[in-house]
Short mmCIF file of C-alpha atoms in Angstrom, two decimals:
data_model
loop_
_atom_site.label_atom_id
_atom_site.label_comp_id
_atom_site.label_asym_id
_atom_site.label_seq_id
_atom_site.Cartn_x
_atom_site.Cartn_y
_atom_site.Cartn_z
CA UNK N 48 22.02 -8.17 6.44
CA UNK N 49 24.03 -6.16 9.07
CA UNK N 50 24.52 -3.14 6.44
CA UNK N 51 20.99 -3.52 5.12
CA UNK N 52 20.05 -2.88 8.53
CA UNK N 53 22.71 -0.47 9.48
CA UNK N 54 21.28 2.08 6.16
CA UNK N 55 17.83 1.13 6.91
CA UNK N 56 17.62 2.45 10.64
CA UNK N 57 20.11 5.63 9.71
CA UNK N 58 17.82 8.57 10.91
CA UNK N 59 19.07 10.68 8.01
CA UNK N 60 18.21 8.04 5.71
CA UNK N 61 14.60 7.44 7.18
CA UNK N 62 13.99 10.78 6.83
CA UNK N 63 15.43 11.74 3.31
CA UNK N 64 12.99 8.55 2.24
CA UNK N 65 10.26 9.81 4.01
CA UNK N 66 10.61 13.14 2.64
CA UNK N 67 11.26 11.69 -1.34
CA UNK N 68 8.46 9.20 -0.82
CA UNK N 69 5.85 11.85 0.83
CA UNK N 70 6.46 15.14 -2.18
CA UNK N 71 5.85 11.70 -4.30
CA UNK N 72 2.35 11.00 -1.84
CA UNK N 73 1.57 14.72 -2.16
CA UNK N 74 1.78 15.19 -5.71
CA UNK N 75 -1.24 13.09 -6.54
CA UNK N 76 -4.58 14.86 -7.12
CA UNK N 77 -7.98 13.96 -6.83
CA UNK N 78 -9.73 16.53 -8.95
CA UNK N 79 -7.80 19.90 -7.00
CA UNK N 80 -7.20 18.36 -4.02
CA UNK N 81 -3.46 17.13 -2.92
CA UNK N 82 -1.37 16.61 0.08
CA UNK N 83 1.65 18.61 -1.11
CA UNK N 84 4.45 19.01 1.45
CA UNK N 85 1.64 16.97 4.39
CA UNK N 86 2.61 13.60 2.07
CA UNK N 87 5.65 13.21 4.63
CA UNK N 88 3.76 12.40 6.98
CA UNK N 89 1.49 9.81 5.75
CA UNK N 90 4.87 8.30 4.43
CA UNK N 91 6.38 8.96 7.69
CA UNK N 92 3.39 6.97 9.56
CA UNK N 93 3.83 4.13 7.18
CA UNK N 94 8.08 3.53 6.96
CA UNK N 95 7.75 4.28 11.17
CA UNK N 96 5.09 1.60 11.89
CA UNK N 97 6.99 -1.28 9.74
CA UNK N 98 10.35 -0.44 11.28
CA UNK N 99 8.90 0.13 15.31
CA UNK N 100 7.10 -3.53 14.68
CA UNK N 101 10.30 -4.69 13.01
CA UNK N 102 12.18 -3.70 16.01
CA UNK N 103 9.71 -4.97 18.23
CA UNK N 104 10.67 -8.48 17.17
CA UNK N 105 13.92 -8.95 17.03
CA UNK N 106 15.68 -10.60 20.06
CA UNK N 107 19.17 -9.64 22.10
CA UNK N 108 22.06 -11.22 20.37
CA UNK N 109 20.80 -11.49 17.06
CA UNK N 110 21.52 -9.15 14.48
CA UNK N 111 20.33 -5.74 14.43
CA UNK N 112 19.43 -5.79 18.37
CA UNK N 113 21.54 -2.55 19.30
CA UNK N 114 19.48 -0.56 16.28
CA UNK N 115 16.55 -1.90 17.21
CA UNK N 116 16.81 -1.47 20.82
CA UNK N 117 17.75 2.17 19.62
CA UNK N 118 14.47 2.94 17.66
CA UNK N 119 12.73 1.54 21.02
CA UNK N 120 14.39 3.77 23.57
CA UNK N 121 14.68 6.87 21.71
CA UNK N 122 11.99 6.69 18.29
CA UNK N 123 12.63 6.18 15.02
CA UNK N 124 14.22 9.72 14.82
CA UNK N 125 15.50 11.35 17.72
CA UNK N 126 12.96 14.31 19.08
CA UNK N 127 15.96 16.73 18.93
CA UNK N 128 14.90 16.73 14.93
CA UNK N 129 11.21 17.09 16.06
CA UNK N 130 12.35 20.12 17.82
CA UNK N 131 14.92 21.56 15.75
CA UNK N 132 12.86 21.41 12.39
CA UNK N 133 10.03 22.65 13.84
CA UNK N 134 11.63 25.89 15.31
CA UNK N 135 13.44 26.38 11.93
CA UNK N 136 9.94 26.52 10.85
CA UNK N 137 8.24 28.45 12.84
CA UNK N 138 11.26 31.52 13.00
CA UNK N 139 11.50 31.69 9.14
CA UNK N 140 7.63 31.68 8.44
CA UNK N 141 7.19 34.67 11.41
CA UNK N 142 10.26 36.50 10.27
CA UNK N 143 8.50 36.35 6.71
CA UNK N 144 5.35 37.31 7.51
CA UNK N 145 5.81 39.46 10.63
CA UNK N 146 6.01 42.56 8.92
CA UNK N 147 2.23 42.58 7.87
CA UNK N 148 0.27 41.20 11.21
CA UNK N 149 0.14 44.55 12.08
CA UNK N 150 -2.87 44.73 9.49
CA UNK N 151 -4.58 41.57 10.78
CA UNK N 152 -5.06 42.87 13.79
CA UNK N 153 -6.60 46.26 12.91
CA UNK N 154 -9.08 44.23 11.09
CA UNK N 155 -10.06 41.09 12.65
CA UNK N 156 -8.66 41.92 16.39
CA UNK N 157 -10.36 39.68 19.02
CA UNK N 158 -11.68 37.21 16.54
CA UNK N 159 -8.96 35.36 16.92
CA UNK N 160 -8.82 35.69 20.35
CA UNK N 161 -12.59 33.83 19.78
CA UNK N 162 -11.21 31.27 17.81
CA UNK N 163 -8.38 30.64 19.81
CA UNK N 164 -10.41 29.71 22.89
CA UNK N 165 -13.20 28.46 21.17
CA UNK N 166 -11.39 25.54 19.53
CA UNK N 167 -10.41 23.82 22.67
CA UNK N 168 -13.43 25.31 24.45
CA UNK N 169 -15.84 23.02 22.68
CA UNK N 170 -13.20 20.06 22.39
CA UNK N 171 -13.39 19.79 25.73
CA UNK N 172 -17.51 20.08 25.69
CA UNK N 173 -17.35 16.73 23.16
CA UNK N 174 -14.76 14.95 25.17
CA UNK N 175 -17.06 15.20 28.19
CA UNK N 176 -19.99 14.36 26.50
CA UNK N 177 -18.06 11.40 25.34
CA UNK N 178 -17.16 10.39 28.44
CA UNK N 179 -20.56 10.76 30.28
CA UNK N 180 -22.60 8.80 27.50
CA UNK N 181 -20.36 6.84 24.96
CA UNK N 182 -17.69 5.86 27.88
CA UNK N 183 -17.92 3.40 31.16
CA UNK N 184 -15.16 3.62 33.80
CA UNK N 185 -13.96 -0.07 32.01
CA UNK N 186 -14.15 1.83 28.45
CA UNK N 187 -12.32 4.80 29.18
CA UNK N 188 -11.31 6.60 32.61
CA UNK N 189 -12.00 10.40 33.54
CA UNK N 190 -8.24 10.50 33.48
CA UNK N 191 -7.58 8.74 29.79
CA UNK N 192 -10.33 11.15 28.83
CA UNK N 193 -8.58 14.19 29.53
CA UNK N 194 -5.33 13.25 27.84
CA UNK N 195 -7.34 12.19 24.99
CA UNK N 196 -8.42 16.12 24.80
CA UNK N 197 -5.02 17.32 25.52
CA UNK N 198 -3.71 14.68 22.77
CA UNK N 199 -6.44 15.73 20.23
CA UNK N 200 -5.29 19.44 20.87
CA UNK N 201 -2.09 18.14 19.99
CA UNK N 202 -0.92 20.44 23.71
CA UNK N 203 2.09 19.82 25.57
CA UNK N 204 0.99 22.02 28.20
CA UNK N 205 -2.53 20.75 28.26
CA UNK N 206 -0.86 17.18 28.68
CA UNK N 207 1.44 18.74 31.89
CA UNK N 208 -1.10 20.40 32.97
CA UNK N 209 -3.47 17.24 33.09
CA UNK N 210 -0.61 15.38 35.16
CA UNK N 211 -0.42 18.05 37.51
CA UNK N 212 -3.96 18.08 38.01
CA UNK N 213 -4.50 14.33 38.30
CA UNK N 214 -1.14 14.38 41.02
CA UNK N 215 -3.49 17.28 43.38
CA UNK N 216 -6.53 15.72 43.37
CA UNK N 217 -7.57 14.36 47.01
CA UNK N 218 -7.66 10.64 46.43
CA UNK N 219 -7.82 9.78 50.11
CA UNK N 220 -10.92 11.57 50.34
CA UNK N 221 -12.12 10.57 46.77
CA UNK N 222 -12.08 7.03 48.21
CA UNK N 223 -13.61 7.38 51.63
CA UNK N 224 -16.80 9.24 49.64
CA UNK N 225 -16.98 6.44 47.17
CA UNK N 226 -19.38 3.46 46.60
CA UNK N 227 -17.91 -0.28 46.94
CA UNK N 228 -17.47 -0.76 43.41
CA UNK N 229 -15.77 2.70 43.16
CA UNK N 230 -13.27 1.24 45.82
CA UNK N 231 -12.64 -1.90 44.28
CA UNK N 232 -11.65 0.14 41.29
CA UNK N 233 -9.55 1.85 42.60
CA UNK N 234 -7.61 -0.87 44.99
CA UNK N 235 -7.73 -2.65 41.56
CA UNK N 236 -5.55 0.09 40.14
CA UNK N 237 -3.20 0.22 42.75
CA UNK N 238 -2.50 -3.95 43.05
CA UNK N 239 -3.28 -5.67 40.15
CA UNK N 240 -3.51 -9.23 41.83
CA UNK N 241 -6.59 -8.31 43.62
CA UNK N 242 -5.46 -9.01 47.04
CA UNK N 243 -6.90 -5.29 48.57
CA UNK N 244 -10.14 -5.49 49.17
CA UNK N 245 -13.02 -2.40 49.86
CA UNK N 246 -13.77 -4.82 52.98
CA UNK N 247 -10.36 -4.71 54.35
CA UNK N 248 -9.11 -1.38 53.49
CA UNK N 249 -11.06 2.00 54.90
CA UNK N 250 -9.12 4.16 53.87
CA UNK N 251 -5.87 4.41 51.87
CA UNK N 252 -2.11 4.76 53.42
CA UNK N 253 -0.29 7.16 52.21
CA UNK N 254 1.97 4.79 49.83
CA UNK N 255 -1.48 3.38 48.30
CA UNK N 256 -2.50 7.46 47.29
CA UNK N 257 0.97 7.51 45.83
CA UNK N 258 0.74 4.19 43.98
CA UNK N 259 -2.48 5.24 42.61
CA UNK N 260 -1.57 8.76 41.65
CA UNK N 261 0.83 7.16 39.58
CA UNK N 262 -1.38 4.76 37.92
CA UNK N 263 -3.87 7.89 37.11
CA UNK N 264 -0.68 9.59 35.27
CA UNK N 265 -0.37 6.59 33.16
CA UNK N 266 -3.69 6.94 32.35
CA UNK N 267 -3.67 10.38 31.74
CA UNK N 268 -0.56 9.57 29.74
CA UNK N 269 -2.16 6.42 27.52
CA UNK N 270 -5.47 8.83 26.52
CA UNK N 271 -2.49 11.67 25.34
CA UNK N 272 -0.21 8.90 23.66
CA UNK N 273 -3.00 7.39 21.78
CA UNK N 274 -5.04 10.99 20.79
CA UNK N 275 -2.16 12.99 19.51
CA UNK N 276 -1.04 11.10 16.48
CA UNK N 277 -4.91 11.01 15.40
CA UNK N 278 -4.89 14.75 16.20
CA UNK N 279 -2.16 16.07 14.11
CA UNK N 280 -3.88 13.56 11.39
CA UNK N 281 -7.41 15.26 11.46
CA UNK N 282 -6.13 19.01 11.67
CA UNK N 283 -3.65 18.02 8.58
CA UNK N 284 -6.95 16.64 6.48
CA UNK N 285 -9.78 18.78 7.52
CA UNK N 286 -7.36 22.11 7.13
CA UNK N 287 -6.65 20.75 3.68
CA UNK N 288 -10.60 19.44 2.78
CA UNK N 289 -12.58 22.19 4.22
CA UNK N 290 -12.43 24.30 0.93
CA UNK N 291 -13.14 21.77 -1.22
CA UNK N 292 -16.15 20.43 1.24
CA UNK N 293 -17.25 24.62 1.31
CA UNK N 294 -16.88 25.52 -2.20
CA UNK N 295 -13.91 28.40 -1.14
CA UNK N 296 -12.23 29.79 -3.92
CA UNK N 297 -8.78 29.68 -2.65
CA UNK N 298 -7.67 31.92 -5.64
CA UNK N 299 -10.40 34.59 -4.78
CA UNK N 300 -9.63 34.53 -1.41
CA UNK N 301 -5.84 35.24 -1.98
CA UNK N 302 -6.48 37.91 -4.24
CA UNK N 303 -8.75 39.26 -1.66
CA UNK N 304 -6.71 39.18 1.13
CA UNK N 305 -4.01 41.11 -1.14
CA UNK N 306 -6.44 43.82 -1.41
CA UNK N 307 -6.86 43.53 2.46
CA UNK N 308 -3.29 44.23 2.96
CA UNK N 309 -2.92 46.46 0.13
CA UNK N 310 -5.67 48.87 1.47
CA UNK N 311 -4.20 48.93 5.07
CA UNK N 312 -1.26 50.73 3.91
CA UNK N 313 1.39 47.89 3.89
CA UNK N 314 3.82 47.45 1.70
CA UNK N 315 4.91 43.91 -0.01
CA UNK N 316 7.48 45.89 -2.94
CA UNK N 317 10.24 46.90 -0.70
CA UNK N 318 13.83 45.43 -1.12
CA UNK N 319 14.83 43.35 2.11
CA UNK N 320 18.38 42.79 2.53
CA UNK N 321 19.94 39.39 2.62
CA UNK N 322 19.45 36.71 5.32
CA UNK N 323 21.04 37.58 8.17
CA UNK N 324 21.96 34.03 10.15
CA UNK N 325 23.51 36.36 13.43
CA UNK N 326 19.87 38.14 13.71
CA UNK N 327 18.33 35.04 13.04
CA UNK N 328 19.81 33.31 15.89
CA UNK N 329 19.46 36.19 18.40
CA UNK N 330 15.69 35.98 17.31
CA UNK N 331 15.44 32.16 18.29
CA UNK N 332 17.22 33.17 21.42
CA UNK N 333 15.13 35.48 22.89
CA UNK N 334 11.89 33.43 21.52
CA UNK N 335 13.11 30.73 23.53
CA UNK N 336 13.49 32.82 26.41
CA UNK N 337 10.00 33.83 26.25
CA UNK N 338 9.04 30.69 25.88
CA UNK N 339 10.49 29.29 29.06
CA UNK N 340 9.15 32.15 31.07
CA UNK N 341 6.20 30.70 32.77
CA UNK N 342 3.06 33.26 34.56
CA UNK N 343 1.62 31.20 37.43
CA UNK N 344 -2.14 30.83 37.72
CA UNK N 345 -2.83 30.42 41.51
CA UNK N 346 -4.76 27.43 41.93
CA UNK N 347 -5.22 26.39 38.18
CA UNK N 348 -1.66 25.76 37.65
CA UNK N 349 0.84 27.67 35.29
CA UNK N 350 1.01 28.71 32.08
CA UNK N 351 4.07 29.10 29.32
CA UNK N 352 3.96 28.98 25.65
CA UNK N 353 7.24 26.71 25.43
CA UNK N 354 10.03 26.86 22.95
CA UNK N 355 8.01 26.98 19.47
CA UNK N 356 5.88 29.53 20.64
CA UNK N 357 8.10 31.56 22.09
CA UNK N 358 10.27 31.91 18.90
CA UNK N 359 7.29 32.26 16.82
CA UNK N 360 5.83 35.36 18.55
CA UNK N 361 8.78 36.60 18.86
CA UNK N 362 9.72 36.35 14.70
CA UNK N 363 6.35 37.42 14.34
CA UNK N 364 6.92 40.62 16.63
CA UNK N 365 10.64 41.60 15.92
CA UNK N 366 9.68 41.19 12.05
CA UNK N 367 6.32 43.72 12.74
CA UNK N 368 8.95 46.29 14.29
CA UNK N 369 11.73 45.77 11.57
CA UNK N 370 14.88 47.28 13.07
CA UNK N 371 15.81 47.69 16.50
CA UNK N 372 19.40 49.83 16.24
CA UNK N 373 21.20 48.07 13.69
CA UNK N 374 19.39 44.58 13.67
CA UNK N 375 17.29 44.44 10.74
CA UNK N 376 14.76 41.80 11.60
CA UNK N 377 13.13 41.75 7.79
CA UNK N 378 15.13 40.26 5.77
CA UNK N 379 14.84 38.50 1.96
CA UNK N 380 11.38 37.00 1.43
CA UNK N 381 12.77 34.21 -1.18
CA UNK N 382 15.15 33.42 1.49
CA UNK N 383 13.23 32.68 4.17
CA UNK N 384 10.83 31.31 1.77
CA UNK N 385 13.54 28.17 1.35
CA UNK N 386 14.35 28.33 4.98
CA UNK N 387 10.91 27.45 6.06
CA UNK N 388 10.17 24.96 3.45
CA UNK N 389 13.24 23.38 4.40
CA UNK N 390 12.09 23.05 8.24
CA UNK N 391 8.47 22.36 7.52
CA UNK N 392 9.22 19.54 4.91
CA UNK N 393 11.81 18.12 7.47
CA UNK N 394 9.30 18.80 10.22
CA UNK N 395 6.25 17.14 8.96
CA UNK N 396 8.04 13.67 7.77
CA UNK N 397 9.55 13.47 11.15
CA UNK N 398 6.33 13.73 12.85
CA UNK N 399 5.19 10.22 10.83
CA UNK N 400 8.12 8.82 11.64
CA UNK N 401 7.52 9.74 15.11
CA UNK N 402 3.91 8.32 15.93
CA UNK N 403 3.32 6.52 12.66
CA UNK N 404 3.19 3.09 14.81
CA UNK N 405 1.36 4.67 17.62
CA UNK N 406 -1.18 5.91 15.06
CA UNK N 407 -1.89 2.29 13.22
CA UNK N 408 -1.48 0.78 16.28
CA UNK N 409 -4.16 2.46 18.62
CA UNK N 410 -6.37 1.88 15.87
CA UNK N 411 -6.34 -1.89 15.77
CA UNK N 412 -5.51 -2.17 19.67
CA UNK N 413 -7.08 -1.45 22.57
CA UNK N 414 -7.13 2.25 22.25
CA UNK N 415 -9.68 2.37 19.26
CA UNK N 416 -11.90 3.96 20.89
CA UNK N 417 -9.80 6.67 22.74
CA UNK N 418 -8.53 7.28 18.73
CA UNK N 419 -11.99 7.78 17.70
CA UNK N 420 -12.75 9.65 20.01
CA UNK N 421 -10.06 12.09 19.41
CA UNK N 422 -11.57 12.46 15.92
CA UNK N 423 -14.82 13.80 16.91
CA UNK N 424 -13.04 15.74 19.90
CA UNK N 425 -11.17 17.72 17.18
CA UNK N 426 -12.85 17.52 14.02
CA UNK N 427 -16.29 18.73 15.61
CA UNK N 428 -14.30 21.99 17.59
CA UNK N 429 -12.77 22.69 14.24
CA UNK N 430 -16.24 22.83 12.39
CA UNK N 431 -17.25 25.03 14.66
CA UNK N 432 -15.14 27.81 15.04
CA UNK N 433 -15.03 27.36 11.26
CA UNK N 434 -18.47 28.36 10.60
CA UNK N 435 -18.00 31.11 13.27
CA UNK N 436 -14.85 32.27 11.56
CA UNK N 437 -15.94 32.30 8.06
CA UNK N 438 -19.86 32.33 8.31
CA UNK N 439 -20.08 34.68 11.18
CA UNK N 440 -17.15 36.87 11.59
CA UNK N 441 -16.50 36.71 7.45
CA UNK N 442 -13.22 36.14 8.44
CA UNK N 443 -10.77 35.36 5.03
CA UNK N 444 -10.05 31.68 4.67
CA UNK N 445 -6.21 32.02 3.99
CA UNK N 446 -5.93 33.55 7.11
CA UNK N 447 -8.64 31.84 9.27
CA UNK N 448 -6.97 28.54 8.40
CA UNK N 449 -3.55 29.59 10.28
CA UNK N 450 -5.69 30.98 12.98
CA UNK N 451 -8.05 27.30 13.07
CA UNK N 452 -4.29 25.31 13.11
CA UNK N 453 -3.31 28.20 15.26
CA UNK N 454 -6.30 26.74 17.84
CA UNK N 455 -5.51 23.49 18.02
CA UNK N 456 -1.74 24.22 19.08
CA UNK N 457 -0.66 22.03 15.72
CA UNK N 458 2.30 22.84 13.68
CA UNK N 459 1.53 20.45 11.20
CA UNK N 460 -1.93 22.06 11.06
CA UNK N 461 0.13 25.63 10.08
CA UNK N 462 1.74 23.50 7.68
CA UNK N 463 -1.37 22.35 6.21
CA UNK N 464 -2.72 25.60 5.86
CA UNK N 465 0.09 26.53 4.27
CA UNK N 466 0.70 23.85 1.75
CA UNK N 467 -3.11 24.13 0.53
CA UNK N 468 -3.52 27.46 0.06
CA UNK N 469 -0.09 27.92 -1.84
CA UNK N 470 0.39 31.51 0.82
CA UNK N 471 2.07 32.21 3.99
CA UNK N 472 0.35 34.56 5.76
CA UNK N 473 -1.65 31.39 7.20
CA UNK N 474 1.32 32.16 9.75
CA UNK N 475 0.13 35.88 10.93
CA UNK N 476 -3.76 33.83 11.86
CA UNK N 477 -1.74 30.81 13.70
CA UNK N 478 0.40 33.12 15.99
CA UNK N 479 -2.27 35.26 16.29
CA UNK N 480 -4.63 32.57 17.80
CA UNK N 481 -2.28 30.12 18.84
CA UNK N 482 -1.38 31.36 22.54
CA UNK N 483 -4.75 32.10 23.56
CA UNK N 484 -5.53 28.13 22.62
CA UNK N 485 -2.56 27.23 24.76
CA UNK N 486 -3.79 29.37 27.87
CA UNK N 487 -7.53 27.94 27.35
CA UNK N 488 -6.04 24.07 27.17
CA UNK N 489 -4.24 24.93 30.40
CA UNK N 490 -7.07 25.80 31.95
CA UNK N 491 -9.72 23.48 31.03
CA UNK N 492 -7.08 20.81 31.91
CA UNK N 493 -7.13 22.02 35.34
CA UNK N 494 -11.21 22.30 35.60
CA UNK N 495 -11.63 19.05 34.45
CA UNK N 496 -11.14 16.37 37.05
CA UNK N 497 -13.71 19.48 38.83
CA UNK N 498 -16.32 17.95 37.15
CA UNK N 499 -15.47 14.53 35.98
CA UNK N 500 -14.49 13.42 39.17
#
């Protein structure tokens, strides 16, 4: 038993099965339509429930407590292969398809800056609504609402910027200006036994406001928990079902977007030297630099793209340029090709490993309705700046699904796109798109306890 479970909670392991089991998921097809490289995570979501509950049960001293106390404490793989994978990803794809963004941009050039905001624009319209009508403060609180959006974005810096803004709010006031019922709420939140009453408390001490500010950041932190499984779920399935749903010819619309490329002058025949791990690494270096640098907003807060989209813009931008000196940022196309698939097949079964038990279980616990919320939230915003990409602003569907992934901040999205359409320049729309989503979450994060509150 103690070697069954010493193999069976190995994070290689657990991944390498994930990975075997979800190409396996991913080669099925239902009349054209297949997972492909997405299958990890559905396999992901299913070994990572079973061994989270597993773990879950078993008590100190018996056998298999320090592994499962392990896979409690720190997941069911440890985020540094979240992380890792994921920037693996994202530098090989940008190095790869750098070199033609240029011609994106001359064509399409603030339609993505559209779609970028637009995506969590009206997400954050249908999580209001949501919250006003479908919601009572017992159902769902303003502050579990607005991590639900930030979940459903799938945004880190939505989510930080949500805590931030739930930590300035004026509480003391808030409570003085509210009715009895209000107050009660709100003592509730801060002593669960019930022993602060509106009647005996006027206004709250400074511990209280502190008490309670860190009750709202659980809250906030519940509605994000719960919504960003079920986010990276929906952007995975609609990315991969909206051309089938549409009737786009992904063919046609590859062979289309050659001749977009071919007619802005680029250049796809040209011999690219070897990869070159040094340049590589300097890339991912200065990405991450970027990525840490953050631009301060005055009174909405702060804004930084973080480590994976730091390195991504800056493949994406080093590869456009091509040499700077005697770096050569373009390097072989087959190589990177197996770098990226390596990172994104890694990537994706370690995000159902990850949050497969938070995804099963928020839909048979209490957050149900949080999780179905955070369907509409994101499948209705991606609808929508789907019909304005491709309806309105004709924009081609192999790039327009990077750019929709792109605007909901999801690398798994990218990898979606990606997978489906059997093309990588899905990458040029997603980096494109994708920092102009993560300034608009920041700041509708910040608005919202403005008008929810």
């Amino acid at each position: 038993m103690k070697y069954i479970i010493t193999v069976g909670t190995n994070q290689f392991f657990l991944m390498f099965l994930a990975i075997a089991v979800g190409l396996l998921i991913g080669k099925i097809k239902i009349k054209n339509f297949s997972l492909g490289v997405s299958g990890g995570i559905f396999s992901g979501i299913i070994i990572g429930y079973f061994l989270t509950k597993w773990a879950k049960t078993v008590q100190e001293g018996a056998v298999g407590y320090s592994n499962a106390k392990s896979i409690l404490s720190t997941g069911v793989v440890s985020n540094i292969f979240f992380t890792f994978f994921l920037l693996l990803f994202l530098l090989s794809i940008g190095l790869k398809v750098g070199s033609g963004i240029g011609a994106i941009f001359k064509k399409y050039g603030i339609k993505f800056v559209v779609i970028g905001v637009c995506i969590p624009l009206v997400s954050m319209i249908v999580a209001g609504a949501i919250h006003l009508t479908v919601f009572s403060n017992e159902e769902a609180s303003a502050h579990q609402t607005v991590g639900m959006f930030a979940g459903a974005m799938t945004s880190t810096p939505g989510y930080g910027t949500a805590l931030d803004a739930s930590n300035n709010v004026d509480y003391s006031s808030m409570y003085k200006n509210a009715t009895i019922e209000q107050k009660e709420e709100m003592l509730k939140a801060i002593d669960q036994s019930g022993e602060l009453t509106a009647a005996d408390i006027s206004e709250l001490s400074t511990e209280q406001v502190t008490k309670y500010k860190e009750a709202m950041a659980s809250e906030v932190s519940l509605g994000y928990t719960v919504a960003f499984p079920i986010g990276v779920f929906v952007i995975v399935i609609m990315i991969s079902l909206l051309p089938k749903l549409f009737g786009i010819d992904i063919e046609k619309e590859k062979e289309d977007y050659e001749k977009e490329v071919q007619e802005s002058g680029a250049n796809k025949d040209v011999k690219y030297p070897p990869l070159n791990f040094m340049v590589m690494a300097i890339v991912a270096v200065i990405g991450i630099i970027i990525g840490n640098i953050t631009i301060p907003l005055g009174t909405l807060g702060s804004f930084s793209l973080g480590a994976a989209g730091g390195v991504l813009l800056a493949a994406l931008i080093l590869s456009y340029i091509g040499k700077i000196g005697t770096l050569n940022f373009r390097m072989d196309p087959k190589g990177l090709g197996s770098m990226y698939q390596m990172g994104l097949t890694f990537f994706m079964a370690v995000v159902g490993l990850r949050y497969g038990y938070d995804v099963i279980h928020s839909l048979m616990g209490s957050g149900l309705k949080l999780a179905i919320a955070a369907v509409f939230v994101e499948a209705i915003a991606v609808l929508v700046s789907f019909f304005i990409g491709y309806k309105m602003f004709k924009i081609n569907w192999i790039i327009l699904s990077g750019a929709i992934a792109g605007g909901c901040t999801s690398a798994p999205g990218l990898g979606a796109a990606i997978s489906s359409t059997g093309s990588e320049e899905p990458t040029a729309g997603y980096g494109a798109a994708q920092p102009f989503a993560i300034l608009a979450n920041v700041l509708l994060a910040t608005l919202f306890f403005t008008f929810f509150l």
